[in-house]
Amino acid sequence: MDDVDVKQAAPTSVKEIIGMFTGFMAAYGWYMLFGFVALVYFRDAIEDQIEAYKRAQRKKTDEPDYDEKVRQNMKSIRAKQQELHEQKVQEAAELRKLREEEARESKIDEYDRTLGNGQGFVLGDGTPKPKPKPKSKKSHVSAANGT
């Protein structure tokens, strides 16, 4: 009985597969046809470009000095980058030095302006303030004892 079930199941599954294929072709057949025609049309141009690219890559890698050229190129690029970095650092240091010099000059100018002509630097209105009298410790202790 098992043999009969398998034989009957096979034709229905084949029919289902054929039905799915014809349904797919009915829905997307024109798209597939146009895609295939475009692929055939553009294949030659694309294939030539791909082959030229592959040849150029093989030629580069087969060249005996290729690795050395790449190393030298990278070394020169690194040297240029380092040079640029050092130049920027030097410019920043010069700018910082210039700003410090300007700040120092402005402090000197302010000092000359405030202390110039033999006058001293005066805080407040210039009148001397009386010094507060210190409190004696004895009076504080005697007040606590009650005497």
PDB file of C-alpha atoms in Angstrom:
ATOM      1  CA  MET A   1       0.000   0.000   0.000  1.00  0.00           C
ATOM      2  CA  ASP A   2       2.856   2.352   0.639  1.00  0.00           C
ATOM      3  CA  ASP A   3       3.960   1.981  -2.988  1.00  0.00           C
ATOM      4  CA  VAL A   4       0.558   3.055  -4.238  1.00  0.00           C
ATOM      5  CA  ASP A   5       0.526   6.224  -2.085  1.00  0.00           C
ATOM      6  CA  VAL A   6       3.937   7.298  -3.350  1.00  0.00           C
ATOM      7  CA  LYS A   7       2.985   6.755  -6.993  1.00  0.00           C
ATOM      8  CA  GLN A   8      -0.188   8.782  -6.626  1.00  0.00           C
ATOM      9  CA  ALA A   9       1.565  11.577  -4.729  1.00  0.00           C
ATOM     10  CA  ALA A  10       4.279  12.034  -7.362  1.00  0.00           C
ATOM     11  CA  PRO A  11       2.049  13.149 -10.252  1.00  0.00           C
ATOM     12  CA  THR A  12       0.273  15.740  -8.124  1.00  0.00           C
ATOM     13  CA  SER A  13       3.549  17.243  -6.897  1.00  0.00           C
ATOM     14  CA  VAL A  14       4.846  17.416 -10.494  1.00  0.00           C
ATOM     15  CA  LYS A  15       1.602  19.082 -11.558  1.00  0.00           C
ATOM     16  CA  GLU A  16       1.965  21.585  -8.722  1.00  0.00           C
ATOM     17  CA  ILE A  17       5.553  22.405  -9.718  1.00  0.00           C
ATOM     18  CA  ILE A  18       4.574  22.855 -13.367  1.00  0.00           C
ATOM     19  CA  GLY A  19       1.641  25.023 -12.295  1.00  0.00           C
ATOM     20  CA  MET A  20       3.903  27.197 -10.129  1.00  0.00           C
ATOM     21  CA  PHE A  21       6.397  27.588 -12.998  1.00  0.00           C
ATOM     22  CA  THR A  22       3.730  28.568 -15.523  1.00  0.00           C
ATOM     23  CA  GLY A  23       2.218  30.999 -13.007  1.00  0.00           C
ATOM     24  CA  PHE A  24       5.613  32.572 -12.401  1.00  0.00           C
ATOM     25  CA  MET A  25       6.293  32.862 -16.136  1.00  0.00           C
ATOM     26  CA  ALA A  26       2.841  34.362 -16.719  1.00  0.00           C
ATOM     27  CA  ALA A  27       3.513  37.029 -14.073  1.00  0.00           C
ATOM     28  CA  TYR A  28       7.213  37.761 -14.684  1.00  0.00           C
ATOM     29  CA  GLY A  29       7.985  36.284 -18.119  1.00  0.00           C
ATOM     30  CA  TRP A  30       8.215  39.594 -19.972  1.00  0.00           C
ATOM     31  CA  TYR A  31      10.584  41.018 -17.372  1.00  0.00           C
ATOM     32  CA  MET A  32      12.798  37.969 -17.635  1.00  0.00           C
ATOM     33  CA  LEU A  33      12.798  38.166 -21.446  1.00  0.00           C
ATOM     34  CA  PHE A  34      13.780  41.859 -21.462  1.00  0.00           C
ATOM     35  CA  GLY A  35      16.448  41.236 -18.824  1.00  0.00           C
ATOM     36  CA  PHE A  36      17.928  38.396 -20.848  1.00  0.00           C
ATOM     37  CA  VAL A  37      17.994  40.485 -24.034  1.00  0.00           C
ATOM     38  CA  ALA A  38      19.680  43.385 -22.179  1.00  0.00           C
ATOM     39  CA  LEU A  39      22.218  40.998 -20.664  1.00  0.00           C
ATOM     40  CA  VAL A  40      23.121  39.588 -24.075  1.00  0.00           C
ATOM     41  CA  TYR A  41      23.331  43.088 -25.574  1.00  0.00           C
ATOM     42  CA  PHE A  42      25.548  44.592 -22.851  1.00  0.00           C
ATOM     43  CA  ARG A  43      27.575  41.453 -22.154  1.00  0.00           C
ATOM     44  CA  ASP A  44      30.282  42.182 -24.704  1.00  0.00           C
ATOM     45  CA  ALA A  45      30.961  45.721 -23.472  1.00  0.00           C
ATOM     46  CA  ILE A  46      30.919  44.720 -19.828  1.00  0.00           C
ATOM     47  CA  GLU A  47      33.016  41.623 -20.458  1.00  0.00           C
ATOM     48  CA  ASP A  48      35.711  43.643 -22.265  1.00  0.00           C
ATOM     49  CA  GLN A  49      35.943  46.124 -19.408  1.00  0.00           C
ATOM     50  CA  ILE A  50      36.111  43.387 -16.786  1.00  0.00           C
ATOM     51  CA  GLU A  51      38.816  41.550 -18.718  1.00  0.00           C
ATOM     52  CA  ALA A  52      40.880  44.746 -19.121  1.00  0.00           C
ATOM     53  CA  TYR A  53      40.593  45.399 -15.379  1.00  0.00           C
ATOM     54  CA  LYS A  54      41.707  41.860 -14.553  1.00  0.00           C
ATOM     55  CA  ARG A  55      44.689  42.136 -16.924  1.00  0.00           C
ATOM     56  CA  ALA A  56      45.755  45.430 -15.333  1.00  0.00           C
ATOM     57  CA  GLN A  57      45.534  43.912 -11.854  1.00  0.00           C
ATOM     58  CA  ARG A  58      47.565  40.859 -12.895  1.00  0.00           C
ATOM     59  CA  LYS A  59      50.160  43.079 -14.553  1.00  0.00           C
ATOM     60  CA  LYS A  60      50.521  45.132 -11.370  1.00  0.00           C
ATOM     61  CA  THR A  61      50.857  42.150  -9.069  1.00  0.00           C
ATOM     62  CA  ASP A  62      53.163  40.234 -11.427  1.00  0.00           C
ATOM     63  CA  GLU A  63      55.560  43.171 -11.579  1.00  0.00           C
ATOM     64  CA  PRO A  64      58.617  42.343  -9.406  1.00  0.00           C
ATOM     65  CA  ASP A  65      58.999  45.854  -7.974  1.00  0.00           C
ATOM     66  CA  TYR A  66      55.301  46.375  -7.275  1.00  0.00           C
ATOM     67  CA  ASP A  67      55.577  45.852  -3.511  1.00  0.00           C
ATOM     68  CA  GLU A  68      58.593  48.125  -3.294  1.00  0.00           C
ATOM     69  CA  LYS A  69      56.781  50.830  -5.269  1.00  0.00           C
ATOM     70  CA  VAL A  70      53.796  50.607  -2.935  1.00  0.00           C
ATOM     71  CA  ARG A  71      56.074  50.850   0.116  1.00  0.00           C
ATOM     72  CA  GLN A  72      57.921  53.852  -1.322  1.00  0.00           C
ATOM     73  CA  ASN A  73      54.648  55.541  -2.203  1.00  0.00           C
ATOM     74  CA  MET A  74      53.286  55.010   1.310  1.00  0.00           C
ATOM     75  CA  LYS A  75      56.565  56.220   2.807  1.00  0.00           C
ATOM     76  CA  SER A  76      56.444  59.449   0.787  1.00  0.00           C
ATOM     77  CA  ILE A  77      52.803  60.016   1.731  1.00  0.00           C
ATOM     78  CA  ARG A  78      53.629  59.521   5.419  1.00  0.00           C
ATOM     79  CA  ALA A  79      56.557  61.938   5.130  1.00  0.00           C
ATOM     80  CA  LYS A  80      54.291  64.575   3.575  1.00  0.00           C
ATOM     81  CA  GLN A  81      51.710  64.087   6.317  1.00  0.00           C
ATOM     82  CA  GLN A  82      54.396  64.356   9.000  1.00  0.00           C
ATOM     83  CA  GLU A  83      55.743  67.518   7.371  1.00  0.00           C
ATOM     84  CA  LEU A  84      52.263  69.040   7.326  1.00  0.00           C
ATOM     85  CA  HIS A  85      51.745  68.116  10.968  1.00  0.00           C
ATOM     86  CA  GLU A  86      55.067  69.626  12.027  1.00  0.00           C
ATOM     87  CA  GLN A  87      54.295  72.791  10.079  1.00  0.00           C
ATOM     88  CA  LYS A  88      50.921  73.130  11.823  1.00  0.00           C
ATOM     89  CA  VAL A  89      52.536  72.547  15.223  1.00  0.00           C
ATOM     90  CA  GLN A  90      55.163  75.198  14.485  1.00  0.00           C
ATOM     91  CA  GLU A  91      52.502  77.694  13.370  1.00  0.00           C
ATOM     92  CA  ALA A  92      50.499  77.011  16.533  1.00  0.00           C
ATOM     93  CA  ALA A  93      53.610  77.523  18.688  1.00  0.00           C
ATOM     94  CA  GLU A  94      54.383  80.816  16.938  1.00  0.00           C
ATOM     95  CA  LEU A  95      50.794  81.962  17.402  1.00  0.00           C
ATOM     96  CA  ARG A  96      50.884  80.994  21.087  1.00  0.00           C
ATOM     97  CA  LYS A  97      54.191  82.829  21.536  1.00  0.00           C
ATOM     98  CA  LEU A  98      52.747  85.906  19.822  1.00  0.00           C
ATOM     99  CA  ARG A  99      49.688  85.866  22.089  1.00  0.00           C
ATOM    100  CA  GLU A 100      51.870  85.483  25.179  1.00  0.00           C
ATOM    101  CA  GLU A 101      53.984  88.433  24.021  1.00  0.00           C
ATOM    102  CA  GLU A 102      50.860  90.540  23.469  1.00  0.00           C
ATOM    103  CA  ALA A 103      49.545  89.604  26.928  1.00  0.00           C
ATOM    104  CA  ARG A 104      52.903  90.469  28.490  1.00  0.00           C
ATOM    105  CA  GLU A 105      52.992  93.813  26.691  1.00  0.00           C
ATOM    106  CA  SER A 106      49.438  94.626  27.769  1.00  0.00           C
ATOM    107  CA  LYS A 107      50.362  93.848  31.398  1.00  0.00           C
ATOM    108  CA  ILE A 108      53.424  96.083  31.125  1.00  0.00           C
ATOM    109  CA  ASP A 109      51.329  98.872  29.591  1.00  0.00           C
ATOM    110  CA  GLU A 110      48.752  98.585  32.371  1.00  0.00           C
ATOM    111  CA  TYR A 111      51.491  98.567  34.982  1.00  0.00           C
ATOM    112  CA  ASP A 112      53.050 101.670  33.427  1.00  0.00           C
ATOM    113  CA  ARG A 113      49.651 103.358  33.244  1.00  0.00           C
ATOM    114  CA  THR A 114      48.743 102.675  36.878  1.00  0.00           C
ATOM    115  CA  LEU A 115      52.174 103.136  38.450  1.00  0.00           C
ATOM    116  CA  GLY A 116      53.560 105.746  36.089  1.00  0.00           C
ATOM    117  CA  ASN A 117      54.731 109.250  37.082  1.00  0.00           C
ATOM    118  CA  GLY A 118      56.079 108.086  40.452  1.00  0.00           C
ATOM    119  CA  GLN A 119      52.633 107.312  41.853  1.00  0.00           C
ATOM    120  CA  GLY A 120      52.088 104.099  43.722  1.00  0.00           C
ATOM    121  CA  PHE A 121      49.286 101.682  43.122  1.00  0.00           C
ATOM    122  CA  VAL A 122      46.391 102.748  45.382  1.00  0.00           C
ATOM    123  CA  LEU A 123      43.583 100.490  46.457  1.00  0.00           C
ATOM    124  CA  GLY A 124      40.282 102.052  47.396  1.00  0.00           C
ATOM    125  CA  ASP A 125      40.141 105.823  48.001  1.00  0.00           C
ATOM    126  CA  GLY A 126      43.685 106.124  49.362  1.00  0.00           C
ATOM    127  CA  THR A 127      42.821 106.976  52.982  1.00  0.00           C
ATOM    128  CA  PRO A 128      44.418 104.761  55.622  1.00  0.00           C
ATOM    129  CA  LYS A 129      42.031 102.491  57.507  1.00  0.00           C
ATOM    130  CA  PRO A 130      42.274 102.178  61.296  1.00  0.00           C
ATOM    131  CA  LYS A 131      43.445  98.802  62.504  1.00  0.00           C
ATOM    132  CA  PRO A 132      40.963  96.845  64.630  1.00  0.00           C
ATOM    133  CA  LYS A 133      42.007  96.344  68.238  1.00  0.00           C
ATOM    134  CA  PRO A 134      42.690  92.748  69.195  1.00  0.00           C
ATOM    135  CA  LYS A 135      40.492  91.314  71.935  1.00  0.00           C
ATOM    136  CA  SER A 136      42.302  90.132  75.022  1.00  0.00           C
ATOM    137  CA  LYS A 137      41.858  86.548  76.080  1.00  0.00           C
ATOM    138  CA  LYS A 138      41.601  87.409  79.777  1.00  0.00           C
ATOM    139  CA  SER A 139      38.416  89.383  79.441  1.00  0.00           C
ATOM    140  CA  HIS A 140      36.835  86.576  77.517  1.00  0.00           C
ATOM    141  CA  VAL A 141      37.769  83.991  80.151  1.00  0.00           C
ATOM    142  CA  SER A 142      36.733  86.157  83.080  1.00  0.00           C
ATOM    143  CA  ALA A 143      33.319  86.785  81.524  1.00  0.00           C
ATOM    144  CA  ALA A 144      32.731  83.067  81.320  1.00  0.00           C
ATOM    145  CA  ASN A 145      33.636  82.557  85.026  1.00  0.00           C
ATOM    146  CA  GLY A 146      31.406  85.358  86.111  1.00  0.00           C
ATOM    147  CA  THR A 147      34.132  87.527  87.634  1.00  0.00           C
TER     148      THR A 147
END
